[in-house]
Coordinates of C-alpha atoms in Angstrom, one line a residue:
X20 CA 0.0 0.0 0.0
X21 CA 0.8 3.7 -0.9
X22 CA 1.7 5.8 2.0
X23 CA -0.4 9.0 1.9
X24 CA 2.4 11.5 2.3
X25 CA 4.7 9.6 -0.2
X26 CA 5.1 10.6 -3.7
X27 CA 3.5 8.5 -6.3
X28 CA 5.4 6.8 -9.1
X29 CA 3.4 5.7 -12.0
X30 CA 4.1 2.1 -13.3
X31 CA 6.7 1.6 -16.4
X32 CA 4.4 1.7 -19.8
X33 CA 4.7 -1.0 -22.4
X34 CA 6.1 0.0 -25.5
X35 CA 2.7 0.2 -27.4
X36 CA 1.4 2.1 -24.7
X37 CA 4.3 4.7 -25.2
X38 CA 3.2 5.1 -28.5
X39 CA 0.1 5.9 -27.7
X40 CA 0.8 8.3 -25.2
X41 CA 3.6 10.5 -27.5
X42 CA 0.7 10.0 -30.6
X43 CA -1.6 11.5 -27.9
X44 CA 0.8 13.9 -26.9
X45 CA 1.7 15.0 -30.3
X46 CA -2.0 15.9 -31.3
X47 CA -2.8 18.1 -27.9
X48 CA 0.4 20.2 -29.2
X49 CA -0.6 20.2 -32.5
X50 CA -4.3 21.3 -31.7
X51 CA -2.9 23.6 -29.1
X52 CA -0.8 25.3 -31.9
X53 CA -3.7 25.2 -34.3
X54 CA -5.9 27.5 -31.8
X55 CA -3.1 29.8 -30.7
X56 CA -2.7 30.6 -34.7
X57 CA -6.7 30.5 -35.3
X58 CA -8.7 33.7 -35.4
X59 CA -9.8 35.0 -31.7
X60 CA -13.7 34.4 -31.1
X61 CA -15.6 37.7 -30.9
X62 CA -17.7 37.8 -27.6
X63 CA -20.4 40.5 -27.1
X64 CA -19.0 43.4 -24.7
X65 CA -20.4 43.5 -21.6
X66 CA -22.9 45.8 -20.8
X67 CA -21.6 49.0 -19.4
X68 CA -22.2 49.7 -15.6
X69 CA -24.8 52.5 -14.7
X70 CA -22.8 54.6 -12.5
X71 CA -25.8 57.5 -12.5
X72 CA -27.1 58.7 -9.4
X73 CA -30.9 58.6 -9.2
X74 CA -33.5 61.0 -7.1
X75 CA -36.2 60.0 -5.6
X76 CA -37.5 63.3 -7.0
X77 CA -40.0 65.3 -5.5
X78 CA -40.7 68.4 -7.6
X79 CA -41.8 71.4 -9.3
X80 CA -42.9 72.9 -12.5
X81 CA -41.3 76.7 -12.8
X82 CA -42.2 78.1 -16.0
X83 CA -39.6 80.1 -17.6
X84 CA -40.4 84.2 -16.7
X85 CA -40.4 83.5 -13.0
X86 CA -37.1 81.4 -13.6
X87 CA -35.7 85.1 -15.2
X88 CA -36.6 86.3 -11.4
X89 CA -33.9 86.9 -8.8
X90 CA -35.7 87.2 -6.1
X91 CA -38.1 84.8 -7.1
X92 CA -35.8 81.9 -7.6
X93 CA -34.3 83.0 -3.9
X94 CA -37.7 82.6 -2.6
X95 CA -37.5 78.7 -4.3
X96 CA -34.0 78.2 -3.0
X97 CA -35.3 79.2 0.5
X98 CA -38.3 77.0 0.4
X99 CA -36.7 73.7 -1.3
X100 CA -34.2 74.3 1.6
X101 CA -36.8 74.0 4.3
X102 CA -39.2 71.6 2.7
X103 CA -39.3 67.7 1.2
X104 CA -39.1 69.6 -2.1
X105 CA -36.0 68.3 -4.3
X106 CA -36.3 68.7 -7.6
X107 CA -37.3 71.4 -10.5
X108 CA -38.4 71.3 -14.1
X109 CA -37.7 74.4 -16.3
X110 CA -38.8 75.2 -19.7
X111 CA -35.5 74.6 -22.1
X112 CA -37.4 74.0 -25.2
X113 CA -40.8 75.4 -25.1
X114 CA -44.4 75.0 -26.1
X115 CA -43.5 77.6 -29.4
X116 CA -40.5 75.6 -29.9
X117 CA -37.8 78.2 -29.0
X118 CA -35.1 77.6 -26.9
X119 CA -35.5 79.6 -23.3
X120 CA -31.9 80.8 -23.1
X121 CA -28.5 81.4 -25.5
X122 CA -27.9 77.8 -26.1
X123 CA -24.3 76.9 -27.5
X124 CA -23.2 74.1 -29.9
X125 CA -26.5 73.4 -32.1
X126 CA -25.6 74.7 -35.4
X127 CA -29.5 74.8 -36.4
X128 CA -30.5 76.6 -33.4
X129 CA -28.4 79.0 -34.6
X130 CA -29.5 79.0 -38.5
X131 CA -32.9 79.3 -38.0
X132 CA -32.5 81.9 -34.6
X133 CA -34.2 79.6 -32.6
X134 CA -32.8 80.8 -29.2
X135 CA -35.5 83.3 -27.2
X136 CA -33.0 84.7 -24.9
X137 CA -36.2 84.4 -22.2
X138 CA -33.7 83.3 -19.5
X139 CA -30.9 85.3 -18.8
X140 CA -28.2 83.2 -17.5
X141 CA -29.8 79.4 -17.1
X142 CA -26.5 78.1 -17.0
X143 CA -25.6 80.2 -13.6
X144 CA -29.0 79.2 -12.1
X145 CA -28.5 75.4 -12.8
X146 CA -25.1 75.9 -10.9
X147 CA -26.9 77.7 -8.0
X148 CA -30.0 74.9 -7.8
X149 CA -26.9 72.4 -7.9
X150 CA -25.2 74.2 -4.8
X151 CA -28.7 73.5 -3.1
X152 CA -28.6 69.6 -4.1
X153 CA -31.3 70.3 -5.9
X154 CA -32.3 67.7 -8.7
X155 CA -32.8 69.9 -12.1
X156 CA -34.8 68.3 -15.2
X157 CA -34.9 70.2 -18.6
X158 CA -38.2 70.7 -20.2
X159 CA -38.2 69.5 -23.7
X160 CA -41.4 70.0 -25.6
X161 CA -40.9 67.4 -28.7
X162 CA -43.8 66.9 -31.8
X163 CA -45.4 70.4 -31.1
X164 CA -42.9 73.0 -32.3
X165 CA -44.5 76.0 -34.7
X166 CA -41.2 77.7 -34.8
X167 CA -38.9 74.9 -36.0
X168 CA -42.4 74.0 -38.5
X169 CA -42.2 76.8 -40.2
X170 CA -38.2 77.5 -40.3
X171 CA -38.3 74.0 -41.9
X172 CA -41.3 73.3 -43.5
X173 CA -39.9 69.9 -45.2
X174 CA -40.4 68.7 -41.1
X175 CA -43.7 69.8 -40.6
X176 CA -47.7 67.9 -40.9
X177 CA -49.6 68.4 -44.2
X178 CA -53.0 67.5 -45.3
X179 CA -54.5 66.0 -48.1
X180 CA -54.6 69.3 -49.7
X181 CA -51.1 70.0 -49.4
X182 CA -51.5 72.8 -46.7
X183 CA -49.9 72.7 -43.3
X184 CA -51.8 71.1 -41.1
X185 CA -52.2 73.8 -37.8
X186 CA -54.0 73.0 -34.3
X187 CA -56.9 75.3 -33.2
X188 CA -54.3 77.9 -32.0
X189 CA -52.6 78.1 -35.4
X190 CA -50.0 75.9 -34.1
X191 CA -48.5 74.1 -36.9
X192 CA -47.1 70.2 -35.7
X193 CA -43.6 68.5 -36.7
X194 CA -44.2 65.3 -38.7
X195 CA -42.8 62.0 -36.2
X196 CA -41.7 60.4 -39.5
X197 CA -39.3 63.1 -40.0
X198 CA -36.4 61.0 -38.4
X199 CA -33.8 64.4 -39.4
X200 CA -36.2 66.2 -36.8
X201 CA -34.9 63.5 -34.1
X202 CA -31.3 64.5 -34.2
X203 CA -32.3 68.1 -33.5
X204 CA -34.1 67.2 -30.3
X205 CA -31.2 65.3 -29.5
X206 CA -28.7 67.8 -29.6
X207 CA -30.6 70.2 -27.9
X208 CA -31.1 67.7 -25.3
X209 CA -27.2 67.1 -24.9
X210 CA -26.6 71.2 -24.8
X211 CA -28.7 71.3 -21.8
X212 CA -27.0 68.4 -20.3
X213 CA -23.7 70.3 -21.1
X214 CA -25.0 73.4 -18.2
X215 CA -25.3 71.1 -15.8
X216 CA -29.1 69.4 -16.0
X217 CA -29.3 65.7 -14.7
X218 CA -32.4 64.5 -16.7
X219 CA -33.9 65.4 -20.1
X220 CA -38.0 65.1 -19.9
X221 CA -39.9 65.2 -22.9
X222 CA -43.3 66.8 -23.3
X223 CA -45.6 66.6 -26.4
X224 CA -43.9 63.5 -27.9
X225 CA -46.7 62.2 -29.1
X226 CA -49.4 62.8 -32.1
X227 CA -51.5 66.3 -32.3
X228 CA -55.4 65.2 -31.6
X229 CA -57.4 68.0 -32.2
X230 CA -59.7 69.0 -34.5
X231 CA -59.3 68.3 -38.6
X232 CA -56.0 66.4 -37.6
X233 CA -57.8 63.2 -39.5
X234 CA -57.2 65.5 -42.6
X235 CA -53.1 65.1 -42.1
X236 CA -51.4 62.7 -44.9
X237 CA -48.1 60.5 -44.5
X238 CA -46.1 59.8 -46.9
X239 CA -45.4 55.7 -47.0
X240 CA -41.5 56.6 -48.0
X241 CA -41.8 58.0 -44.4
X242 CA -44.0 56.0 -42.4
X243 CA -42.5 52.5 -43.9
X244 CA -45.4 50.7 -42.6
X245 CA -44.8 51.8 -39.3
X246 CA -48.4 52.8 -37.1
X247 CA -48.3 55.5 -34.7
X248 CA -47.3 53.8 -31.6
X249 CA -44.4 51.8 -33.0
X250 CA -42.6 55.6 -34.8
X251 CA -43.1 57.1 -31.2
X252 CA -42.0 54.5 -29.5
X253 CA -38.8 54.1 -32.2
X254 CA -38.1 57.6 -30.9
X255 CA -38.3 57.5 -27.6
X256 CA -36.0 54.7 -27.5
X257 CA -33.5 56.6 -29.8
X258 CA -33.7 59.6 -27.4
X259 CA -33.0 57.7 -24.5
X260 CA -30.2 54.9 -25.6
X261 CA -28.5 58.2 -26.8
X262 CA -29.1 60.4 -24.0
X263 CA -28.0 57.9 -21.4
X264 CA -24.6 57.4 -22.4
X265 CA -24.4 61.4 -22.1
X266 CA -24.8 60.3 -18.3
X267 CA -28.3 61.9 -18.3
X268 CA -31.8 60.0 -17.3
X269 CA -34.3 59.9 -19.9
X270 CA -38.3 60.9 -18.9
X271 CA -41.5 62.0 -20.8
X272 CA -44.7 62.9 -19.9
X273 CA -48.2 60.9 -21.1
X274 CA -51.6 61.5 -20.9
X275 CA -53.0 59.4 -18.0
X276 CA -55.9 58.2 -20.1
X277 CA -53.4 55.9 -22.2
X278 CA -53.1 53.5 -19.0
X279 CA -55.6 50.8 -19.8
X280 CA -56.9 52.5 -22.8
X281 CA -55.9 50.8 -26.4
X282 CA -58.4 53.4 -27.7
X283 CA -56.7 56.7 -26.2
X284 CA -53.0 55.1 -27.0
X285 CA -53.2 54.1 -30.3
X286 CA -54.6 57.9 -31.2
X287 CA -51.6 59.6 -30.0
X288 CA -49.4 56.9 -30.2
X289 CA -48.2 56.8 -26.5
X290 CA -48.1 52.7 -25.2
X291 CA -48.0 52.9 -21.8
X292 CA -45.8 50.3 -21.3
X293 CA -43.4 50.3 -24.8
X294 CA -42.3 53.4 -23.6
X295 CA -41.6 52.4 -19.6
X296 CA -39.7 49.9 -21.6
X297 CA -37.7 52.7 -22.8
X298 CA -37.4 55.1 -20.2
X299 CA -35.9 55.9 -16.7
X300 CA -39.1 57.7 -16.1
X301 CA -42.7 57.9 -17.4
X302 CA -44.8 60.6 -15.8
X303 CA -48.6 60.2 -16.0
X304 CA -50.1 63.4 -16.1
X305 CA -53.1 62.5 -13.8
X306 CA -55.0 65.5 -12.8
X307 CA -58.4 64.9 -11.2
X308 CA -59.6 67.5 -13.4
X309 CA -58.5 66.0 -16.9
X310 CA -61.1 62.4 -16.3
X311 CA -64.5 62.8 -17.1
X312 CA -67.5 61.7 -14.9
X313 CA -67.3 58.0 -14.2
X314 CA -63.8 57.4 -14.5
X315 CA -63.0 55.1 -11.2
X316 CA -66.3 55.4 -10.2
X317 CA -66.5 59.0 -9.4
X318 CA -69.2 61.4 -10.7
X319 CA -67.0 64.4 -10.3
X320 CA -62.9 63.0 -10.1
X321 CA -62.2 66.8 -9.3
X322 CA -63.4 67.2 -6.0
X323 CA -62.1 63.6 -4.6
X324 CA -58.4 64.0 -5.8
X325 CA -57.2 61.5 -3.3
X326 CA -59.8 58.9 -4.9
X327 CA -58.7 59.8 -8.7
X328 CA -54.7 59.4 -8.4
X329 CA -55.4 56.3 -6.5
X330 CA -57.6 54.9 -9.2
X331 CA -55.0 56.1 -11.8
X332 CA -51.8 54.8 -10.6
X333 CA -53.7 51.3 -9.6
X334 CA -54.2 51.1 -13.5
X335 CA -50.5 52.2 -13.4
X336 CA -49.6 49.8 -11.4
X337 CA -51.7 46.7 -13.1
X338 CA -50.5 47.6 -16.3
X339 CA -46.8 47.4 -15.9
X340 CA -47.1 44.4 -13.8
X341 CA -48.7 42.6 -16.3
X342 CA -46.0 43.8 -18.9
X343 CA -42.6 43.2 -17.1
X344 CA -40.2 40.8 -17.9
X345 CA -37.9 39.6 -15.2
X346 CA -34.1 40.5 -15.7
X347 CA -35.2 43.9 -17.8
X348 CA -35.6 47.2 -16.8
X349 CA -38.8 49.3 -16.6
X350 CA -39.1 53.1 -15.9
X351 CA -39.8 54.1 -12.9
X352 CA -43.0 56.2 -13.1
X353 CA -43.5 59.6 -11.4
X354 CA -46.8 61.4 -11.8
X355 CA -47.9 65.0 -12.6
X356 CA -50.1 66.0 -9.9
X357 CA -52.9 69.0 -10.3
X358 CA -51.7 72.4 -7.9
X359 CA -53.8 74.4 -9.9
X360 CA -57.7 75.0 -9.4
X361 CA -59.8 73.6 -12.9
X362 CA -62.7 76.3 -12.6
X363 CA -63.1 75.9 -16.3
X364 CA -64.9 72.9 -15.3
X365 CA -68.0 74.9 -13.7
X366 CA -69.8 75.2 -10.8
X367 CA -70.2 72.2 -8.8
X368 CA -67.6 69.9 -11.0
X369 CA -64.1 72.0 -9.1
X370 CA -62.9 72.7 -6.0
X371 CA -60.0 74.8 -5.0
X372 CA -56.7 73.0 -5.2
X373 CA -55.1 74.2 -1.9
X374 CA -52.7 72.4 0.3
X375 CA -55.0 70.1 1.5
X376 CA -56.1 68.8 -2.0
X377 CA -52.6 68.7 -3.3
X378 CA -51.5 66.6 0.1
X379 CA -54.1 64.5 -0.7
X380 CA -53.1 63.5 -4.0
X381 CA -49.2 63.1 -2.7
X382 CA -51.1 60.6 -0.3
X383 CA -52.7 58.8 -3.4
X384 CA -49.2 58.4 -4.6
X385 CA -47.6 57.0 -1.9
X386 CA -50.7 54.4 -0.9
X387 CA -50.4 53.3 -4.4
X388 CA -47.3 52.1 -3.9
X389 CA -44.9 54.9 -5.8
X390 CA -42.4 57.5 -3.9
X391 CA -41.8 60.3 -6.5
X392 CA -44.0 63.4 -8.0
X393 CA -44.0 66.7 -9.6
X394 CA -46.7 69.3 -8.8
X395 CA -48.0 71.6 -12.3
X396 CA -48.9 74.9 -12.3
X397 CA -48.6 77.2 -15.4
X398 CA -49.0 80.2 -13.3
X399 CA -46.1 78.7 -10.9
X400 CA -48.4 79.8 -7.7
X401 CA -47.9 77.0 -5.5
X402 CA -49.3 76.6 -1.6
X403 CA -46.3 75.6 -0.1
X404 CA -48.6 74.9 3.2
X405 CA -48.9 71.1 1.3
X406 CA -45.7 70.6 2.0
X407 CA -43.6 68.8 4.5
X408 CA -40.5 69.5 6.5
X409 CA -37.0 67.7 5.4
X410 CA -37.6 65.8 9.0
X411 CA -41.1 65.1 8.9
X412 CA -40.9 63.8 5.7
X413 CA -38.4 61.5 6.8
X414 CA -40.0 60.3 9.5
X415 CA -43.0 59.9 7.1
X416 CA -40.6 57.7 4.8
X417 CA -39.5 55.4 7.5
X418 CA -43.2 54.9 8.3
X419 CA -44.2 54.3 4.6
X420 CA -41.6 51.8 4.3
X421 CA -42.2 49.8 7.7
X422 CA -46.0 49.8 6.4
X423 CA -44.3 48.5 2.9
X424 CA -42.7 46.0 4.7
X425 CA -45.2 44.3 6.9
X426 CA -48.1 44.6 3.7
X427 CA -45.3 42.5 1.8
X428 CA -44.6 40.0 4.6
X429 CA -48.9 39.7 5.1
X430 CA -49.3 39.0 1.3
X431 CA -46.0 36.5 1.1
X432 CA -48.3 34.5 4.5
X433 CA -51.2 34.8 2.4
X434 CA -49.8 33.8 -0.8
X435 CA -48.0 30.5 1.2
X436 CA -51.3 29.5 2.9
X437 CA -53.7 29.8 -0.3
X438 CA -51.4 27.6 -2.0
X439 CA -51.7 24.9 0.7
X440 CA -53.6 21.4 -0.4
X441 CA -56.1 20.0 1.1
X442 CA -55.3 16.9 3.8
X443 CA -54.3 14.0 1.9
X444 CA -57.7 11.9 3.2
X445 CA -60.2 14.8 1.7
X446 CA -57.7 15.1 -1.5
X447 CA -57.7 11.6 -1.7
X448 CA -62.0 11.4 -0.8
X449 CA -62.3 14.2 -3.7
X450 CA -60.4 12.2 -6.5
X451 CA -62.7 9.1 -5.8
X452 CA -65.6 10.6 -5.5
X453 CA -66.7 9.4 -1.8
X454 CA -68.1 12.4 -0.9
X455 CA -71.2 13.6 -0.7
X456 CA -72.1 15.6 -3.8
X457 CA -73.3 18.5 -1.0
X458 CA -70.0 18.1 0.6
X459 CA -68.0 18.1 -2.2
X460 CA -70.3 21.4 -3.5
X461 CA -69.5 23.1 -0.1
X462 CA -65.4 21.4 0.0
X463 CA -64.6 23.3 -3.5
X464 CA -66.4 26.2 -2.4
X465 CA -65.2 27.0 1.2
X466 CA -62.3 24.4 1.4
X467 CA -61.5 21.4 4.0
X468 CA -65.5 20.1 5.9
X469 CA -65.5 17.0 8.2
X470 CA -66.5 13.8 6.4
X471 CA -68.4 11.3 8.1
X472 CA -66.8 8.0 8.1
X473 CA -70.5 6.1 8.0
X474 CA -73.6 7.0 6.5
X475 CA -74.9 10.3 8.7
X476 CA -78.3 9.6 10.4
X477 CA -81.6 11.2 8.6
X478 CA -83.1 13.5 11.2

């Protein structure tokens, strides 16, 4: 026997067997040569890390004339200090389509004097939110831009006629087909990553719908068979694998009537879920006052805001649950909430949209299972009084999360008890048919009964 610390010798091979072996030898040298001298095999690179920091944003819309207003950004800077507010959307390409501020490095800006000069010094008041750890997202208003339609009329909607197609302000619309057009929103996007914004967030990127657009023609060299929700989507997803390896996150705003409507989606080309597909972000604009009567059951959505955002983002929620595929990633979505009163609505179908109505609807969010918003107001007049305190909101984040936390450990008990079987005797009663056919009726119905092991006495 071999000792266990000794070193083994092998036994002496016969001759044919040291043939064998060198032949052997011979061919894993050969083969080893033969690879060394082969072509390398190409493997896919792996995919790049995401080193970008998010948010969990918290925010505000500020239009840009206030933005031009010293003492009115101050008064912003003071109040974002003191409150849960962390974040700020400003105008850089707006509703006209001009540019808000001296942009630098877009050649067509430029050409066709696209730049409105409305703001100053943006790129000095991005560095002053920053100094405030304030999260700033750039305004991009995408498919509705009269100025660059008319600059460039090759990009813009026509109808049948051969006129340009215009909205009922006399807004004319940029043609989605037009994939030139798509390089011009990018670059405008990456200038305003350049002064110092951390997302991009497009507005409007979606088909016109109002009235005689059923009149606009597309050419078929342009659409190449593509329907409206497969060229937006093509977009957004050009937008954001672009934008992203800028460093910058990649949102847009929908209409909140798309979620669970085909009807709604496929008329302005907006799927809910293609583009959280796409997207860091998708933000819902769900104001109470944009649903009609009957949507989630209310007669008037206005005046129970806390009732309408929580029947929104429960659509929101269904939806993309339904849609997601494990291993991928899907945007994280952040509503639009209403801080403005709707009294275009008329008597009785409004109510005023104080603090307590717009603290209602941050309420929806969180019950619903989401963490981030934006508040809109046009006029930028906000009630601050809705807000929360840097501490007590969070203290109110710990809470939300322990209440998280014990709803998911309920639901996992839940989920582990309904999928119990029955005891093996009733199983095994069930599958030969020995029961009773009232006990089996009441068994599948209300789960395990005792079973009488001889015939029950006839009272």
């Amino acid at each position: 026997m071999l000792s266990a610390c000794e070193r083994y010798e092998p036994v002496a091979l016969s001759s044919t067997e040291e043939l064998a072996t060198e032949t052997a030898a011979e061919a894993v040298v050969e083969s080893s040569e033969a690879i060394e001298e082969s072509e390398p095999v190409e493997t896919a690179p792996p995919e790049p890390e995401d080193t970008r920091e998010r948010t969990v944003a918290k925010g505000i819309y500020l239009a840009y004339a206030p933005v031009n207003n010293e003492s009115f950004m101050d008064e912003i800077i003071s109040v974002m200090d003191e409150t849960e507010l962390n974040a700020v959307v400003i105008d850089v390409k707006d509703d006209y389509g001009r540019i808000t501020y001296d942009m630098q490095g877009v050649p067509l800006v430029d050409e066709i004097g696209a730049s409105s000069g409305a703001i100053e010094d943006l790129p000095g008041i991005i560095a002053e939110l920053k100094a405030h750890d304030i999260y700033c997202i750039a305004r991009v208003v995408a498919l509705k831009d009269p100025f660059i339609a008319e600059a460039k009329p090759e990009w813009a909607l026509y109808k049948g006629d051969g006129s340009i197609f215009r909205d009922n302000a006399g807004d004319a619309w940029v043609n989605p087909y037009k994939t030139e057009y798509w390089d011009y929103l990018l670059d405008v996007s990456r200038a305003a990553g350049e002064i110092g914004f951390d997302e991009i967030q497009f507005d409007y990127i979606r088909f016109c719908t109002e009235r005689g657009v059923g009149d606009v023609v597309y050419d078929e060299a342009d659409t190449l068979g593509r329907d409206k929700i497969s060229i937006i989507t093509e977009l957004v997803n050009y937008l954001s694998e672009n934008l992203r390896e800028e460093g910058l996150f990649v949102s847009a705003d929908v209409f909140g009537t798309i979620i669970g409507s085909s009807i709604d989606a496929n008329s302005v080309g907006q799927s809910y879920t293609q583009m959280a597909d796409a997207l860091d972000y998708i933000c819902p604009m769900i104001y109470p006052s944009h649903y009609a009567s009957g949507n989630f059951g209310l007669e008037h959505p206005d005046l129970q805001p806390y009732e309408c955002i929580l029947g929104a983002l429960g659509l929101s929620e269904r939806e993309l649950s339904n849609s997601y595929i494990e291993g991928t990633a899907q945007a994280i979505v952040r509503p639009w909430l209403q801080a403005f009163t709707a009294s275009y609505l008329g008597s009785g179908n409004y109510m005023e949209y104080g603090a307590d109505a717009i603290r209602a609807q941050i309420q929806a969010v969180y019950d619903a299972g989401y963490d981030e918003w934006i508040l809109w107001d046009a006029a930028v007049s906000y009630d601050y009084g809705a807000l929360l305190s840097e501490a007590d909101a969070e203290a109110e984040a710990e809470r939300i999360a322990e209440s998280r936390a014990a709803a998911e450990a309920l639901a996992a008990i839940e989920a582990e008890s309904e999928a119990e079987t029955f005891p093996e005797e009733l199983q095994n009663a069930l599958n030969g048919d020995e029961l009773y056919e009232s006990d089996a009726a009441v068994l599948s119905q209300d789960g395990p009964i005792i079973t009488y092991e001889e015939e029950p006495s006839q009272n």
